[in-house]
């Protein structure tokens, strides 16, 4: 399936890589990072991050409405600016109220960013181009995360704890550069929309239209279940390795490295193979969920056996992480573009904000859910995730016929000139 390059595509992918570098400079060291740049204690920093993260989810509905009114790119500028200013101010936010205020702003921007980026993909691409662009952005973001983490590690190794301040300023600069890189992008609109007619949506309907769209809510519910699978690698896996298997914590780092490298190196290739096969997005997303379940089944068996030989534990864990990562690479582009393409253009921002809530809610619930299940038995959380993954796959297959055809079928990206116009 041949695709055409989108005007400004290189700039958008460059922005994704730079954004990934910025996030990678602090996400792996979150608690230590904020403790070092503010001087506040670890418990205070952790409590503020948790509370503001939950409150920050409230920015999603506002961001969705703003996208529908002003477009995704202007809202993306605002989010980049908020994050850049936030990281510039962190080193000066030594008092608790100041730190909480800055974290609140950046947390709201962080929560809203993925939804706005998905809406932006919907604005600038059509057909198979959406799948290709989503895969490219994910791969470059993962590559940026790894590069940012490595860069921060090197800076900290050279300059010591004071380097966290330089990392904060570098992070602010990365967000500013990423924002500037979006300038060449130009949204495209269907002629019907440009003329004022909006098929399938009424302007001003707001979130009532989303609430009434049961097929889309089913897609969102399936994504919530799959989002738990994504959280498993960062939350459950390290605890499982250390607490249940009594294995070296270094194996966790190895697993993250394997996952990140595969996502960055072969992510676009896997997505292209799926796209070229002509598989429907619902079915390829369901296949990804099934691979999640298969990897979790292997981990459940591993939890029952509980081997003691370190090299054997490492070999099996890496193999299962590779299988898990393959599921991620197949599921992610298809599921994300399925949601983007199922949303009516006039209210796409609100749809994407609703969809992103499923990710945010899963991330908020995962720590307490997984620690509670692991406390019962090492096999229980994996059995639970097998169930959620298979239910999600079944929901996607069941709802397929009720979704718009263009959201399910990967259409060729080359569209007749009379069907689209490029917005100024």
Coordinates of C-alpha atoms in Angstrom, one line a residue:
X1 CA 0.0 0.0 0.0
X2 CA 1.7 3.2 -1.2
X3 CA 1.4 6.4 0.8
X4 CA 2.2 10.0 0.1
X5 CA 4.3 12.2 2.4
X6 CA 2.3 14.7 4.3
X7 CA 3.3 18.4 4.0
X8 CA 5.2 19.1 7.3
X9 CA 5.5 15.4 8.2
X10 CA 9.2 15.6 8.8
X11 CA 8.7 18.5 11.1
X12 CA 6.0 16.6 13.1
X13 CA 8.1 13.5 13.5
X14 CA 11.1 15.6 14.5
X15 CA 8.9 17.3 17.1
X16 CA 7.9 13.9 18.4
X17 CA 11.5 12.8 18.8
X18 CA 12.4 16.1 20.6
X19 CA 9.4 15.8 22.8
X20 CA 10.4 12.2 23.7
X21 CA 13.9 13.4 24.6
X22 CA 12.4 16.0 26.9
X23 CA 10.2 13.4 28.6
X24 CA 13.1 10.9 28.8
X25 CA 15.3 13.4 30.7
X26 CA 13.1 13.3 33.8
X27 CA 10.5 10.4 33.6
X28 CA 12.9 7.6 34.7
X29 CA 14.1 9.8 37.6
X30 CA 10.8 11.5 38.4
X31 CA 11.0 11.5 42.3
X32 CA 14.7 12.1 42.4
X33 CA 14.4 14.8 39.7
X34 CA 11.8 16.8 41.5
X35 CA 13.4 16.3 44.9
X36 CA 16.7 17.6 43.6
X37 CA 15.4 20.7 41.8
X38 CA 13.0 21.8 44.5
X39 CA 14.6 20.5 47.8
X40 CA 11.3 19.1 49.0
X41 CA 11.2 15.6 50.7
X42 CA 10.4 12.5 48.7
X43 CA 7.0 11.9 50.5
X44 CA 5.9 15.4 49.8
X45 CA 7.0 15.2 46.1
X46 CA 5.2 11.9 45.7
X47 CA 2.0 13.1 47.3
X48 CA 1.9 16.2 45.1
X49 CA 2.6 14.3 41.9
X50 CA -0.2 11.8 42.7
X51 CA -2.8 14.4 43.6
X52 CA -2.0 16.8 40.8
X53 CA -1.9 13.9 38.3
X54 CA -5.5 13.0 39.2
X55 CA -6.6 16.6 39.1
X56 CA -4.8 17.1 35.9
X57 CA -7.2 14.7 34.2
X58 CA -9.8 17.4 34.4
X59 CA -7.9 19.3 31.7
X60 CA -8.8 16.7 29.1
X61 CA -12.4 17.8 28.5
X62 CA -11.3 21.4 28.3
X63 CA -8.5 20.5 25.8
X64 CA -11.0 18.6 23.7
X65 CA -13.4 21.5 23.5
X66 CA -10.5 23.8 22.7
X67 CA -9.3 21.6 19.8
X68 CA -12.8 21.6 18.3
X69 CA -13.0 25.4 18.5
X70 CA -9.4 26.4 17.6
X71 CA -7.8 23.4 16.0
X72 CA -5.3 20.9 17.3
X73 CA -2.1 22.8 16.4
X74 CA -2.9 26.0 18.4
X75 CA -3.8 23.9 21.4
X76 CA -0.6 21.9 21.0
X77 CA 1.4 25.2 21.1
X78 CA -0.3 26.1 24.4
X79 CA 0.5 22.7 25.9
X80 CA 4.2 22.9 24.8
X81 CA 4.4 26.4 26.2
X82 CA 2.9 25.3 29.6
X83 CA 5.4 22.5 29.9
X84 CA 8.3 24.7 28.8
X85 CA 7.5 27.4 31.4
X86 CA 6.9 24.8 34.0
X87 CA 10.3 23.2 33.7
X88 CA 11.9 26.6 33.6
X89 CA 10.2 27.4 37.0
X90 CA 10.8 24.1 38.8
X91 CA 14.3 25.0 40.0
X92 CA 12.8 28.1 41.7
X93 CA 9.8 26.3 43.2
X94 CA 11.3 25.4 46.6
X95 CA 8.1 26.2 48.6
X96 CA 5.3 23.6 48.6
X97 CA 2.6 26.0 47.3
X98 CA 4.8 27.1 44.4
X99 CA 5.8 23.5 43.5
X100 CA 2.2 22.3 43.6
X101 CA 1.1 25.2 41.4
X102 CA 3.8 24.5 38.8
X103 CA 3.2 20.7 38.9
X104 CA -0.5 21.3 38.4
X105 CA 0.0 23.2 35.2
X106 CA 2.5 20.8 33.7
X107 CA 0.4 17.8 34.8
X108 CA -2.6 19.2 33.1
X109 CA -0.6 19.7 29.9
X110 CA 0.9 16.2 30.1
X111 CA -2.5 14.6 30.5
X112 CA -4.0 16.6 27.6
X113 CA -1.0 16.2 25.2
X114 CA -1.7 12.7 23.8
X115 CA -5.3 13.5 23.0
X116 CA -4.4 16.7 21.2
X117 CA -1.7 14.9 19.3
X118 CA -4.2 12.3 18.1
X119 CA -6.5 15.0 17.0
X120 CA -3.7 16.6 15.1
X121 CA -3.0 13.4 13.3
X122 CA -6.6 13.3 12.3
X123 CA -6.4 16.9 11.0
X124 CA -3.2 16.5 8.8
X125 CA -3.6 12.9 7.5
X126 CA -6.1 10.6 5.8
X127 CA -6.4 6.9 5.2
X128 CA -3.2 4.8 5.5
X129 CA -1.2 8.0 6.1
X130 CA -2.8 8.1 9.6
X131 CA -1.6 4.6 10.4
X132 CA 1.9 5.4 9.1
X133 CA 2.2 8.7 10.9
X134 CA 1.0 7.2 14.2
X135 CA 3.5 4.4 14.0
X136 CA 6.3 6.9 13.1
X137 CA 5.4 9.2 16.0
X138 CA 5.3 6.3 18.5
X139 CA 8.7 4.9 17.3
X140 CA 10.4 8.3 17.4
X141 CA 8.9 9.1 20.8
X142 CA 10.2 5.8 22.2
X143 CA 13.6 6.5 20.6
X144 CA 13.6 10.0 22.1
X145 CA 12.7 8.6 25.6
X146 CA 15.7 6.3 25.5
X147 CA 18.0 9.1 24.2
X148 CA 16.7 11.6 26.8
X149 CA 17.2 9.1 29.6
X150 CA 20.8 8.4 28.4
X151 CA 21.5 12.1 28.1
X152 CA 20.2 12.8 31.6
X153 CA 22.3 9.9 33.0
X154 CA 25.4 11.3 31.3
X155 CA 24.8 14.8 32.5
X156 CA 24.2 13.6 36.1
X157 CA 27.3 11.5 36.0
X158 CA 29.4 14.5 35.0
X159 CA 27.8 17.3 37.0
X160 CA 26.3 15.4 39.9
X161 CA 23.0 16.2 41.5
X162 CA 23.2 19.9 40.4
X163 CA 22.8 18.6 36.9
X164 CA 19.1 18.0 37.5
X165 CA 18.6 21.8 37.2
X166 CA 20.4 21.8 33.8
X167 CA 18.2 18.9 32.8
X168 CA 15.1 20.9 33.7
X169 CA 16.2 23.8 31.6
X170 CA 17.2 21.5 28.8
X171 CA 13.7 19.9 29.0
X172 CA 12.1 23.3 28.7
X173 CA 14.2 24.0 25.6
X174 CA 13.2 20.7 24.1
X175 CA 9.5 21.6 24.4
X176 CA 10.1 25.0 22.8
X177 CA 11.9 23.4 19.9
X178 CA 9.2 20.8 19.4
X179 CA 6.6 23.5 19.3
X180 CA 8.5 25.5 16.6
X181 CA 8.8 22.3 14.6
X182 CA 5.0 22.2 14.1
X183 CA 4.8 25.4 12.1
X184 CA 4.9 23.8 8.6
X185 CA 1.9 21.6 9.3
X186 CA -1.4 22.4 7.6
X187 CA -4.7 20.7 8.4
X188 CA -6.8 19.2 5.7
X189 CA -10.6 19.2 5.7
X190 CA -13.2 17.5 3.6
X191 CA -15.0 19.7 1.1
X192 CA -18.2 19.0 3.0
X193 CA -16.7 20.3 6.2
X194 CA -15.1 23.3 4.5
X195 CA -18.5 24.2 3.1
X196 CA -20.1 24.1 6.5
X197 CA -21.8 20.7 6.5
X198 CA -20.6 18.3 9.1
X199 CA -21.8 14.7 8.4
X200 CA -22.7 12.7 11.5
X201 CA -22.1 15.6 14.0
X202 CA -23.8 18.8 15.1
X203 CA -21.7 21.8 16.0
X204 CA -22.3 22.6 19.6
X205 CA -23.4 19.1 20.5
X206 CA -20.3 18.8 22.7
X207 CA -19.8 15.8 24.9
X208 CA -23.4 14.8 24.6
X209 CA -22.6 13.5 21.1
X210 CA -19.7 11.4 22.5
X211 CA -21.9 10.1 25.3
X212 CA -24.5 9.0 22.8
X213 CA -22.0 7.2 20.6
X214 CA -22.1 3.7 22.0
X215 CA -19.8 2.1 19.5
X216 CA -17.1 4.7 20.3
X217 CA -17.6 4.2 24.0
X218 CA -17.1 0.4 23.5
X219 CA -13.8 1.2 21.7
X220 CA -12.8 3.4 24.6
X221 CA -13.7 0.7 27.1
X222 CA -11.6 -1.8 25.2
X223 CA -8.7 0.6 25.3
X224 CA -9.0 1.0 29.0
X225 CA -8.6 -2.8 29.4
X226 CA -5.6 -2.7 27.0
X227 CA -4.1 0.3 28.8
X228 CA -3.8 -1.9 31.9
X229 CA -1.6 -4.2 29.8
X230 CA 0.6 -1.2 28.9
X231 CA 0.9 -0.2 32.5
X232 CA 2.0 -3.8 33.5
X233 CA 5.5 -3.4 32.1
X234 CA 6.3 -0.3 34.1
X235 CA 4.3 -1.0 37.3
X236 CA 3.8 -4.8 37.7
X237 CA 6.8 -6.3 36.0
X238 CA 9.5 -4.8 38.3
X239 CA 7.6 -5.8 41.4
X240 CA 7.0 -9.3 40.0
X241 CA 10.7 -9.8 39.2
X242 CA 12.0 -8.5 42.6
X243 CA 9.3 -9.6 45.1
X244 CA 7.9 -12.8 43.6
X245 CA 10.8 -14.3 41.6
X246 CA 13.5 -12.9 43.9
X247 CA 15.5 -12.1 40.9
X248 CA 18.0 -9.2 40.4
X249 CA 16.4 -5.8 39.8
X250 CA 18.8 -5.4 36.8
X251 CA 16.5 -7.7 34.9
X252 CA 13.9 -5.0 35.0
X253 CA 16.2 -2.6 33.3
X254 CA 17.0 -5.2 30.7
X255 CA 13.3 -5.7 29.9
X256 CA 12.7 -2.0 29.6
X257 CA 15.7 -1.7 27.2
X258 CA 14.5 -4.5 25.0
X259 CA 11.1 -3.0 24.8
X260 CA 12.3 0.5 24.1
X261 CA 14.8 -0.7 21.4
X262 CA 12.3 -2.8 19.6
X263 CA 9.7 -0.1 19.6
X264 CA 12.2 2.4 18.2
X265 CA 13.9 0.1 15.7
X266 CA 11.2 -2.2 14.3
X267 CA 8.0 -0.3 15.3
X268 CA 7.5 1.3 11.9
X269 CA 8.4 -1.9 10.0
X270 CA 5.9 -4.0 12.0
X271 CA 3.2 -1.3 11.5
X272 CA 3.9 -1.2 7.7
X273 CA 3.5 -5.0 7.5
X274 CA 0.2 -4.9 9.3
X275 CA -1.0 -1.9 7.2
X276 CA 0.2 -3.6 3.9
X277 CA -1.7 -6.8 4.8
X278 CA -5.0 -4.9 4.6
X279 CA -6.0 -6.1 8.0
X280 CA -8.9 -4.2 9.5
X281 CA -7.9 -1.9 12.4
X282 CA -10.3 -3.7 14.8
X283 CA -8.8 -7.0 14.0
X284 CA -5.2 -6.0 14.1
X285 CA -5.8 -4.3 17.4
X286 CA -7.5 -7.4 18.7
X287 CA -4.5 -9.5 17.5
X288 CA -2.2 -7.2 19.5
X289 CA -4.4 -7.8 22.6
X290 CA -4.3 -11.5 22.0
X291 CA -0.5 -11.4 21.9
X292 CA -0.6 -9.5 25.2
X293 CA -2.7 -12.3 26.7
X294 CA -0.2 -14.9 25.4
X295 CA 2.7 -13.2 27.0
X296 CA 0.8 -12.8 30.3
X297 CA 0.0 -16.6 30.1
X298 CA 3.7 -17.3 29.9
X299 CA 4.3 -15.1 32.9
X300 CA 1.6 -16.8 34.9
X301 CA 3.2 -20.2 34.2
X302 CA 6.6 -18.7 35.1
X303 CA 5.1 -17.4 38.4
X304 CA 3.9 -20.9 39.2
X305 CA 7.3 -22.5 38.4
X306 CA 9.4 -19.8 40.1
X307 CA 12.8 -21.0 38.8
X308 CA 15.9 -20.0 40.8
X309 CA 18.6 -19.9 38.1
X310 CA 19.2 -16.3 37.2
X311 CA 20.3 -16.8 33.6
X312 CA 17.2 -18.9 32.9
X313 CA 14.9 -16.4 34.5
X314 CA 16.5 -13.6 32.4
X315 CA 16.2 -15.6 29.1
X316 CA 12.6 -16.4 29.6
X317 CA 11.6 -13.0 30.7
X318 CA 13.3 -11.4 27.7
X319 CA 11.5 -13.8 25.4
X320 CA 8.2 -12.9 26.9
X321 CA 8.9 -9.2 26.8
X322 CA 9.7 -9.6 23.1
X323 CA 6.3 -11.2 22.6
X324 CA 4.6 -8.5 24.7
X325 CA 6.4 -5.8 22.6
X326 CA 5.2 -7.4 19.4
X327 CA 1.6 -7.2 20.7
X328 CA 2.3 -3.5 21.5
X329 CA 3.6 -2.7 18.1
X330 CA 0.6 -4.4 16.4
X331 CA -2.0 -3.0 18.7
X332 CA -0.9 0.6 19.2
X333 CA -1.1 2.2 15.7
X334 CA -4.3 0.3 14.8
X335 CA -6.1 1.1 18.0
X336 CA -5.1 4.8 18.1
X337 CA -6.0 5.4 14.4
X338 CA -9.3 3.5 14.9
X339 CA -10.3 6.0 17.5
X340 CA -9.2 9.0 15.5
X341 CA -11.0 7.8 12.4
X342 CA -14.2 6.9 14.2
X343 CA -14.6 10.5 15.6
X344 CA -16.7 13.0 13.6
X345 CA -14.4 15.7 12.4
X346 CA -16.2 18.7 14.0
X347 CA -16.0 17.2 17.5
X348 CA -12.8 15.1 17.1
X349 CA -11.1 16.9 20.0
X350 CA -13.8 15.9 22.4
X351 CA -13.8 12.3 21.2
X352 CA -10.0 12.1 21.6
X353 CA -10.2 13.7 25.1
X354 CA -12.7 11.0 26.1
X355 CA -10.6 8.3 24.6
X356 CA -7.5 9.6 26.4
X357 CA -9.4 9.4 29.7
X358 CA -9.2 5.6 29.4
X359 CA -5.4 5.8 29.3
X360 CA -5.2 8.2 32.3
X361 CA -7.7 6.2 34.4
X362 CA -5.7 3.0 33.8
X363 CA -2.4 4.6 34.7
X364 CA -4.0 6.0 37.9
X365 CA -5.5 2.6 39.0
X366 CA -2.6 0.4 37.9
X367 CA -0.3 0.9 40.9
X368 CA -2.9 0.0 43.6
X369 CA -4.6 -2.7 41.5
X370 CA -1.4 -4.6 40.6
X371 CA 0.2 -4.3 44.1
X372 CA -3.0 -5.7 45.6
X373 CA -3.3 -8.6 43.2
X374 CA 0.4 -9.5 43.6
X375 CA 0.0 -9.5 47.3
X376 CA -2.5 -12.4 46.9
X377 CA -0.3 -14.5 44.6
X378 CA 2.2 -14.0 41.9
X379 CA 0.0 -15.6 39.3
X380 CA -3.1 -13.6 40.0
X381 CA -2.3 -10.3 38.3
X382 CA -1.2 -12.1 35.1
X383 CA -4.4 -14.2 35.1
X384 CA -6.4 -11.0 35.6
X385 CA -4.5 -9.4 32.6
X386 CA -5.2 -12.4 30.4
X387 CA -8.9 -11.8 31.1
X388 CA -8.8 -8.1 30.4
X389 CA -6.8 -8.5 27.2
X390 CA -9.1 -11.2 25.8
X391 CA -12.2 -9.2 26.7
X392 CA -10.8 -6.1 25.0
X393 CA -10.1 -8.2 21.9
X394 CA -13.6 -9.6 21.9
X395 CA -15.1 -6.1 22.3
X396 CA -13.2 -4.8 19.3
X397 CA -14.3 -7.6 17.1
X398 CA -17.9 -7.4 18.2
X399 CA -18.2 -3.6 17.6
X400 CA -16.5 -3.7 14.2
X401 CA -19.8 -3.7 12.2
X402 CA -21.2 -0.7 14.2
X403 CA -18.2 1.6 13.5
X404 CA -17.8 3.8 10.4
X405 CA -16.3 1.8 7.5
X406 CA -13.5 4.4 7.0
X407 CA -12.4 3.9 10.6
X408 CA -12.1 0.1 10.3
X409 CA -10.8 -0.3 6.8
X410 CA -7.3 1.0 6.0
X411 CA -8.0 3.1 2.9
X412 CA -5.3 4.2 0.5
X413 CA -4.0 7.6 1.4
X414 CA -4.0 9.1 -2.1
X415 CA -7.4 10.9 -2.3
X416 CA -8.7 12.8 -5.3
X417 CA -8.0 16.5 -5.1
X418 CA -11.7 17.3 -5.2
X419 CA -12.3 15.5 -1.9
X420 CA -9.9 17.4 0.3
X421 CA -8.7 21.0 0.7
X422 CA -5.6 22.1 2.5
X423 CA -6.4 24.7 5.2
X424 CA -4.3 27.8 5.4

